[in-house]
Coordinates of N, CA and C in Angstrom, one line a residue:
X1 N 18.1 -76.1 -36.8 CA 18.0 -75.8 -35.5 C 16.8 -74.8 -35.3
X2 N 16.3 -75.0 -34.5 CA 15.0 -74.4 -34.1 C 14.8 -73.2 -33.0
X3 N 14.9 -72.2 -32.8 CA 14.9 -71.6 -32.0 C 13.7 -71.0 -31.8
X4 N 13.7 -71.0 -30.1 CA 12.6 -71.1 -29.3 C 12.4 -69.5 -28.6
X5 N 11.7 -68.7 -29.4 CA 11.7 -67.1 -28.9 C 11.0 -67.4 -27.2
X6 N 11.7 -67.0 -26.3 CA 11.7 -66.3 -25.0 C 10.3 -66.1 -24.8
X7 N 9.5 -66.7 -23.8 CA 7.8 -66.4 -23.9 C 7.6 -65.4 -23.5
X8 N 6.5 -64.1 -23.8 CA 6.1 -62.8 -23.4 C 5.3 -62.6 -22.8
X9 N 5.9 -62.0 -21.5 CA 4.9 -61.9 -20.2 C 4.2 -61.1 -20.5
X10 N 2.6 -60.4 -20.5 CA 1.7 -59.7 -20.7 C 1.9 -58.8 -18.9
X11 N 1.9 -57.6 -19.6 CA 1.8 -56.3 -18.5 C 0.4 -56.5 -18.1
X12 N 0.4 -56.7 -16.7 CA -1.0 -56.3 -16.2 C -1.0 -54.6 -16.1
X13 N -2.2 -54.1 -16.7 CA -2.4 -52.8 -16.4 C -2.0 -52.6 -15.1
X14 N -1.6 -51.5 -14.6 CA -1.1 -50.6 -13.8 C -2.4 -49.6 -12.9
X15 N -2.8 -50.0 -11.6 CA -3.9 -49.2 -10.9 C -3.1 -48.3 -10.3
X16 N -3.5 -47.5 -10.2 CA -2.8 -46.2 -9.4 C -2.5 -46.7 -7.9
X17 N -1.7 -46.5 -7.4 CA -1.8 -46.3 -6.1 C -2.6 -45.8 -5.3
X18 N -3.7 -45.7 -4.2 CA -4.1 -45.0 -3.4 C -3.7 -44.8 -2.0
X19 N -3.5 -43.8 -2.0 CA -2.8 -43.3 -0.8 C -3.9 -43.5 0.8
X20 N -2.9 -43.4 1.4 CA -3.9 -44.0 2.4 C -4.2 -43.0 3.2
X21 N -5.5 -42.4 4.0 CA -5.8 -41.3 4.8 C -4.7 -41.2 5.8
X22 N -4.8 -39.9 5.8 CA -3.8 -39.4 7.2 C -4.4 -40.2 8.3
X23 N -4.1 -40.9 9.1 CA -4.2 -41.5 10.5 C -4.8 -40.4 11.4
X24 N -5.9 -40.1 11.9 CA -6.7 -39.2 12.3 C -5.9 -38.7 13.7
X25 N -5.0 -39.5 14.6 CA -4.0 -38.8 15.4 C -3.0 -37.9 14.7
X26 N -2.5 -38.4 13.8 CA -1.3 -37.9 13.3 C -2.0 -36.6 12.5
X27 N -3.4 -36.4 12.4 CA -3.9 -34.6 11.8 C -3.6 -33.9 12.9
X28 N -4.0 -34.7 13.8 CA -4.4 -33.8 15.3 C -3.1 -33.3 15.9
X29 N -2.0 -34.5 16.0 CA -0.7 -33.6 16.3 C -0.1 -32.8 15.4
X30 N -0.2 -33.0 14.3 CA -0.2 -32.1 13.6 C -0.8 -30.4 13.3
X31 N -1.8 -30.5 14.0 CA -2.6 -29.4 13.8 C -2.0 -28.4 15.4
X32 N -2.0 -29.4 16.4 CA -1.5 -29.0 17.9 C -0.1 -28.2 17.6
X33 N 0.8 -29.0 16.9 CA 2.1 -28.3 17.2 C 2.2 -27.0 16.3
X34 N 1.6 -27.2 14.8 CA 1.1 -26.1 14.4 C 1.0 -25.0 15.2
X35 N -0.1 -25.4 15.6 CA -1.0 -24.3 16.5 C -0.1 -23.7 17.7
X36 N 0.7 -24.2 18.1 CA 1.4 -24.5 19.4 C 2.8 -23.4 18.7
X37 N 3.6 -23.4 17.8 CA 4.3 -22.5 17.5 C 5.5 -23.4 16.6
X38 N 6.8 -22.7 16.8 CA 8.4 -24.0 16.4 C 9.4 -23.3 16.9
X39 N 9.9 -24.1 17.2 CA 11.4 -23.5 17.5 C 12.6 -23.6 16.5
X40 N 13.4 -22.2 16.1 CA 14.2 -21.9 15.5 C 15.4 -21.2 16.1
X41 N 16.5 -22.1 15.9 CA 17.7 -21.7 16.1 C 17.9 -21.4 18.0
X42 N 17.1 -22.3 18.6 CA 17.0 -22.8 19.9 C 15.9 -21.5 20.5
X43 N 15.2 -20.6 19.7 CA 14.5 -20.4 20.0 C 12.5 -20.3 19.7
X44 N 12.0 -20.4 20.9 CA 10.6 -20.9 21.0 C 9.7 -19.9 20.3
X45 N 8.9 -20.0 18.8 CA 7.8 -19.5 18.3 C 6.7 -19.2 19.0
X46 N 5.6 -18.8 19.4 CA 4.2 -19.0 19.2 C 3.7 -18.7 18.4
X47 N 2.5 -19.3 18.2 CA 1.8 -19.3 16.2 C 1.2 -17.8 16.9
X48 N 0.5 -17.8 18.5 CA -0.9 -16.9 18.5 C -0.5 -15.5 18.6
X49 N 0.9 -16.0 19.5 CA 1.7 -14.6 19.9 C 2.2 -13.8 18.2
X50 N 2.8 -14.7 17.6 CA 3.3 -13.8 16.3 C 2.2 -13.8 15.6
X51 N 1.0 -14.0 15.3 CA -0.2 -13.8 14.7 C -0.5 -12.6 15.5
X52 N -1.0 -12.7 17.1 CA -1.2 -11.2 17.3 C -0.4 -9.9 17.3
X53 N 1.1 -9.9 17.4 CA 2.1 -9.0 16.7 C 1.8 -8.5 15.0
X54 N 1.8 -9.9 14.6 CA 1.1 -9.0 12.7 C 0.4 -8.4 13.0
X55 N -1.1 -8.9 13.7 CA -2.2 -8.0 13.2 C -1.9 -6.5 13.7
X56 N -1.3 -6.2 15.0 CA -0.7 -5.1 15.1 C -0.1 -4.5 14.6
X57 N 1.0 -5.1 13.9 CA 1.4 -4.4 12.9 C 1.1 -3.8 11.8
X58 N 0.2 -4.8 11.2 CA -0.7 -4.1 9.7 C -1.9 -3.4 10.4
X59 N -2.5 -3.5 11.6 CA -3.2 -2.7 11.8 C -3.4 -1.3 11.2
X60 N -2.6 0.0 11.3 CA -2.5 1.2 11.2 C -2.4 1.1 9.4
X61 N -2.5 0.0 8.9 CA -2.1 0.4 7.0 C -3.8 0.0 6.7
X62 N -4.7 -0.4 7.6 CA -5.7 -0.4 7.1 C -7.1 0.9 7.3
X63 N -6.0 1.8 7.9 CA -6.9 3.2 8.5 C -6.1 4.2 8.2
X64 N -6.2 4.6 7.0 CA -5.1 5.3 6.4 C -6.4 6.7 5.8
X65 N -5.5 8.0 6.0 CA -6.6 8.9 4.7 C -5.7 9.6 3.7
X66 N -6.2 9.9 2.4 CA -5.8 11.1 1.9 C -6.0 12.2 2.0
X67 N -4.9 13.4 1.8 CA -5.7 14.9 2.2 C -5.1 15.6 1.8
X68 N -5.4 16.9 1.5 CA -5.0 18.2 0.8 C -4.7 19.0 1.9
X69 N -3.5 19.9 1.4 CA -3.0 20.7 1.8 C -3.6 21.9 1.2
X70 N -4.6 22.8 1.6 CA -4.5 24.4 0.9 C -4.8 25.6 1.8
X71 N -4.4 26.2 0.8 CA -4.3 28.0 1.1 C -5.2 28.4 1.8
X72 N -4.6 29.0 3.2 CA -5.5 29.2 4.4 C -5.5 30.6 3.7
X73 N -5.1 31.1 2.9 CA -4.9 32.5 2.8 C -4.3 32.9 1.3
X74 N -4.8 34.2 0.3 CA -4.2 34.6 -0.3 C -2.9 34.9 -0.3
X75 N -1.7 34.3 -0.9 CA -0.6 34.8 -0.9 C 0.8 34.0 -1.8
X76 N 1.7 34.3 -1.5 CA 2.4 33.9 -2.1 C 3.3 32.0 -1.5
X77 N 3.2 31.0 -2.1 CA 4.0 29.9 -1.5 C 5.2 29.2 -2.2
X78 N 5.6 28.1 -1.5 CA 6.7 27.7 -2.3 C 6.4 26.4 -3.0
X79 N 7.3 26.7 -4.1 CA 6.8 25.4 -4.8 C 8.0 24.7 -6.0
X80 N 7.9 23.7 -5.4 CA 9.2 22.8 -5.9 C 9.2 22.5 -7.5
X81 N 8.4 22.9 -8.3 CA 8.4 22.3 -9.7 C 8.1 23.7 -10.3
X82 N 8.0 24.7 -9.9 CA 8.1 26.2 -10.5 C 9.5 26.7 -10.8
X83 N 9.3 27.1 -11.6 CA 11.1 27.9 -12.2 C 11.3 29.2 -11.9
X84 N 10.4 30.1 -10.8 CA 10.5 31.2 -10.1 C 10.3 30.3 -8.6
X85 N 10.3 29.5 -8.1 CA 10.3 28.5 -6.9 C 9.1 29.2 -5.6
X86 N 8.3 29.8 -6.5 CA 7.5 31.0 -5.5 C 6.2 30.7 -6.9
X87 N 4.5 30.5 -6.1 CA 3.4 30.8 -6.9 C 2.8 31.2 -5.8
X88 N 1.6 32.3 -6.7 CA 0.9 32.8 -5.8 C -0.3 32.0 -5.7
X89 N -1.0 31.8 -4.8 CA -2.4 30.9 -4.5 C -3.2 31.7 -4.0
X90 N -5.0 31.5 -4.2 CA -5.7 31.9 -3.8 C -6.5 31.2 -2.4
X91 N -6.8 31.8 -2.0 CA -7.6 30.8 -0.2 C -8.2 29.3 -0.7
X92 N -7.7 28.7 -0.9 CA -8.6 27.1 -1.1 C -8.0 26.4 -2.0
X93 N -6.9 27.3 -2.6 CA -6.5 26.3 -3.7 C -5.2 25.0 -3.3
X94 N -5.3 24.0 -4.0 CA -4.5 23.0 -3.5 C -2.5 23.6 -3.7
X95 N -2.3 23.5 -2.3 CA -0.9 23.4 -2.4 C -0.2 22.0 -2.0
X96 N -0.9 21.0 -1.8 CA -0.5 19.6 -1.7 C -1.0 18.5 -1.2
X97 N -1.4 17.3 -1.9 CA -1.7 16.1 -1.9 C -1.0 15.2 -1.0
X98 N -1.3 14.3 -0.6 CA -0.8 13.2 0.1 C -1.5 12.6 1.0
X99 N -0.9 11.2 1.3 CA -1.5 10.1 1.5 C -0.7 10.2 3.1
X100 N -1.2 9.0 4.3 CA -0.9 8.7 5.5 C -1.2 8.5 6.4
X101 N -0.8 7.2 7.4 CA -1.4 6.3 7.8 C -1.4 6.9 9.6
X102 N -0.7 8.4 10.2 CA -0.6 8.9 11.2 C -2.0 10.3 10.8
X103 N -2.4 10.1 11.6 CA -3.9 11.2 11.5 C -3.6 12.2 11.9
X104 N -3.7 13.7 11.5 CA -3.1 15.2 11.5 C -2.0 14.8 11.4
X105 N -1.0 14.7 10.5 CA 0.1 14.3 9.9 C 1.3 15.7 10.7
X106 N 0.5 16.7 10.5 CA 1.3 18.0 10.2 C 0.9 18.3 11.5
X107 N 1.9 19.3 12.1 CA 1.5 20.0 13.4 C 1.1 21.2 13.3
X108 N 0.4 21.4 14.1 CA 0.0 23.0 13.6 C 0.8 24.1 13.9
X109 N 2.0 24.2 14.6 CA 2.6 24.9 13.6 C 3.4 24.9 12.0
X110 N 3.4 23.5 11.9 CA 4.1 23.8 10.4 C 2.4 24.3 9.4
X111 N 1.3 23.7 10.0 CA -0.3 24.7 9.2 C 0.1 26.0 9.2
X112 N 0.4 26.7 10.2 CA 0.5 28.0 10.4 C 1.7 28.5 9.5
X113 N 2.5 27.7 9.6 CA 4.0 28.5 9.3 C 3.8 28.5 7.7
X114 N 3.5 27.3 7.5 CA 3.0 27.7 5.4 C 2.0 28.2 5.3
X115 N 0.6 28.6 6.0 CA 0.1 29.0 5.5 C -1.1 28.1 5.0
X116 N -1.3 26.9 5.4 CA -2.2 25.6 4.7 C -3.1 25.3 6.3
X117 N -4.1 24.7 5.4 CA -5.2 24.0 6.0 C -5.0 22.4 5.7
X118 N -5.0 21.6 6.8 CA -5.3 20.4 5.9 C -6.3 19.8 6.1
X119 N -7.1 18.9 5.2 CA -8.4 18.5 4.9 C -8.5 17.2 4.5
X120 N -8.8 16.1 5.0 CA -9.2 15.3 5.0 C -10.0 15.0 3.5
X121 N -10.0 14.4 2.2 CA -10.5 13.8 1.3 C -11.2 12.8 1.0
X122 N -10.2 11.8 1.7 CA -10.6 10.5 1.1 C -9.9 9.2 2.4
X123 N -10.6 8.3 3.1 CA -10.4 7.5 4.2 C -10.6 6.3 3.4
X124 N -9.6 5.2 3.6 CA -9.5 3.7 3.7 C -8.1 3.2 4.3
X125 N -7.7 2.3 3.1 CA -6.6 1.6 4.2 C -5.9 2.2 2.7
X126 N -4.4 2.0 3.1 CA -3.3 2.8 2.3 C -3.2 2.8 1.0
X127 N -3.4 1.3 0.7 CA -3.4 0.9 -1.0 C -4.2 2.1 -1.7
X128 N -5.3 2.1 -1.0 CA -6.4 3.2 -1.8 C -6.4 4.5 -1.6
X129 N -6.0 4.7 -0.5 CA -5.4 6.1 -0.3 C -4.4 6.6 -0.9
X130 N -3.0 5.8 -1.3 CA -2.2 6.4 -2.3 C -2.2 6.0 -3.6
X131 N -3.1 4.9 -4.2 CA -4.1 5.6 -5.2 C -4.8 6.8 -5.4
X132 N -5.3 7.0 -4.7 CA -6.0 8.1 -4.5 C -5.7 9.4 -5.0
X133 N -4.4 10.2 -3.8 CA -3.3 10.6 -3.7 C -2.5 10.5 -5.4
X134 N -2.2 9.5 -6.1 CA -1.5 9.7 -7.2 C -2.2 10.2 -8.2
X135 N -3.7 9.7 -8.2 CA -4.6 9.8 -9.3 C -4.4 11.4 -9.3
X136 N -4.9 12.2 -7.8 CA -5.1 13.8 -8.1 C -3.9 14.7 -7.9
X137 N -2.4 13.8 -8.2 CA -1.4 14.6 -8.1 C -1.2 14.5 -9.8
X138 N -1.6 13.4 -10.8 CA -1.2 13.0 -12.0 C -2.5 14.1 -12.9
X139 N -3.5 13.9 -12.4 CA -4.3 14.8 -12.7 C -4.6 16.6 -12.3
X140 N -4.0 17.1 -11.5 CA -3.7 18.4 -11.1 C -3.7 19.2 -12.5
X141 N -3.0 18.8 -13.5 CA -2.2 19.7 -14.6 C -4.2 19.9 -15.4
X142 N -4.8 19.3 -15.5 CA -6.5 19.1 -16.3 C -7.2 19.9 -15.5
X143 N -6.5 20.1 -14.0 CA -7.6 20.7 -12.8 C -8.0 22.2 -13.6
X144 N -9.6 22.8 -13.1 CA -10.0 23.9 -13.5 C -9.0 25.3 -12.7
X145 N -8.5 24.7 -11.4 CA -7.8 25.4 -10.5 C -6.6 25.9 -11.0
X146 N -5.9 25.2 -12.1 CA -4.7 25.1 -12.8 C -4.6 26.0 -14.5
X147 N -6.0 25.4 -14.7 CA -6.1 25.7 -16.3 C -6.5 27.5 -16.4
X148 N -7.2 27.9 -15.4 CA -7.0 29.3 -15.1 C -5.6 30.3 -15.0
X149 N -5.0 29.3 -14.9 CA -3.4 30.4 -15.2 C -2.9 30.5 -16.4
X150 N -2.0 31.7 -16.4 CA -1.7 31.8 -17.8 C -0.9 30.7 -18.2
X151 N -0.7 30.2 -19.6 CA -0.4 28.9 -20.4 C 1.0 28.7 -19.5
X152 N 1.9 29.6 -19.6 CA 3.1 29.9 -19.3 C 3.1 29.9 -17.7
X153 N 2.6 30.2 -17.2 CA 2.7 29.6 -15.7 C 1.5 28.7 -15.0
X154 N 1.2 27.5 -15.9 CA 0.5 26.3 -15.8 C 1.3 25.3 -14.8
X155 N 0.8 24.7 -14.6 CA 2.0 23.4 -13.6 C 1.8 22.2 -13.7
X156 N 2.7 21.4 -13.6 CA 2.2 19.7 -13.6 C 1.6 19.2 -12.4
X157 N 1.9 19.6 -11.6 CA 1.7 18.6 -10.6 C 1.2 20.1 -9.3
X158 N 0.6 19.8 -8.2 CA 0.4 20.9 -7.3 C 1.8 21.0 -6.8
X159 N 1.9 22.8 -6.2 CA 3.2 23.5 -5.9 C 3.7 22.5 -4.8
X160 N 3.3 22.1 -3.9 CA 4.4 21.3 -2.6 C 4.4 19.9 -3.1
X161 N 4.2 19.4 -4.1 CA 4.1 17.9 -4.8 C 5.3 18.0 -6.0
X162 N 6.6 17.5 -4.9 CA 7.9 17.8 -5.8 C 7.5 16.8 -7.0
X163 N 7.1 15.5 -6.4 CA 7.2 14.1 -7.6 C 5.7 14.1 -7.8
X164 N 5.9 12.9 -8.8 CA 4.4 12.5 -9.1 C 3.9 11.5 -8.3
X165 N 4.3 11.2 -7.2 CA 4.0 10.1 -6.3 C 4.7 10.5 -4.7

């Protein structure tokens, strides 16, 4: 008996599908209702309205400065990382670093009542500002302002800069 093997269909190669262009209406409504806003939870979006709300909002993080706090005056101040919680400073020397996105941060009475000037450093928007800010709070302890004290009352960080950040 003879048996007759099953004949074998040959696979035509396989072309990719190509997809077919978006239908040039169906960009356009698409781009409209986009543009137009959506509604969530039965209430109505706008794309332009909540786009101009961000920009307002990040606004103020792109006009940011850094600035020093110092010694309007010879004398004695307070300082959070001293182990007598009191250093003396001379007229100019840094009592504190920091970064912030509200301009004259400090009111002048709290200038007056410690005893500081504050000064303006360094202007951009925040990211770089407290870069900035960290670099010369991490670096303070190398400062020439610093290394002039005796070994034993050196400091890490400037007297009103409790952290390193």
């Amino acid at each position: 008996m003879n048996v007759i093997p099953p004949p074998v269909r040959k696979k035509k190669p396989s072309t990719p599908r190509k997809k077919k262009p978006l239908n040039p209406f169906s960009l356009f409504l698409l781009i409209v209702i986009a543009a137009a806003g959506v509604q969530i939870g039965g209430r109505w979006y706008s794309f332009e309205k909540e786009k101009g709300l961000l920009e307002k909002q990040l606004e103020p993080y792109e006009e940011a400065e850094q600035y020093a706090l110092l010694a309007s005056r010879d004398g004695w101040y307070e300082c959070c990382n001293c182990p007598a919680e009191r250093v003396f400073l001379l007229r100019s020397e840094v009592w504190k670093y920091g970064s912030t996105i509200k301009k004259n941060r400090y009111p002048e009475s709290f200038l007056e009542q410690n005893k500081v000037e504050y000064i303006v450093q360094f202007e951009g928007d925040l990211t770089a500002c407290r870069k900035e800010e960290i670099r010369k709070i991490r670096m303070y302890k190398f400062s020439a302002e610093n290394r002039k004290r005796e070994i034993a009352k050196r400091l890490v960080r400037p007297p009103g800069n409790c952290r390193n950040s």
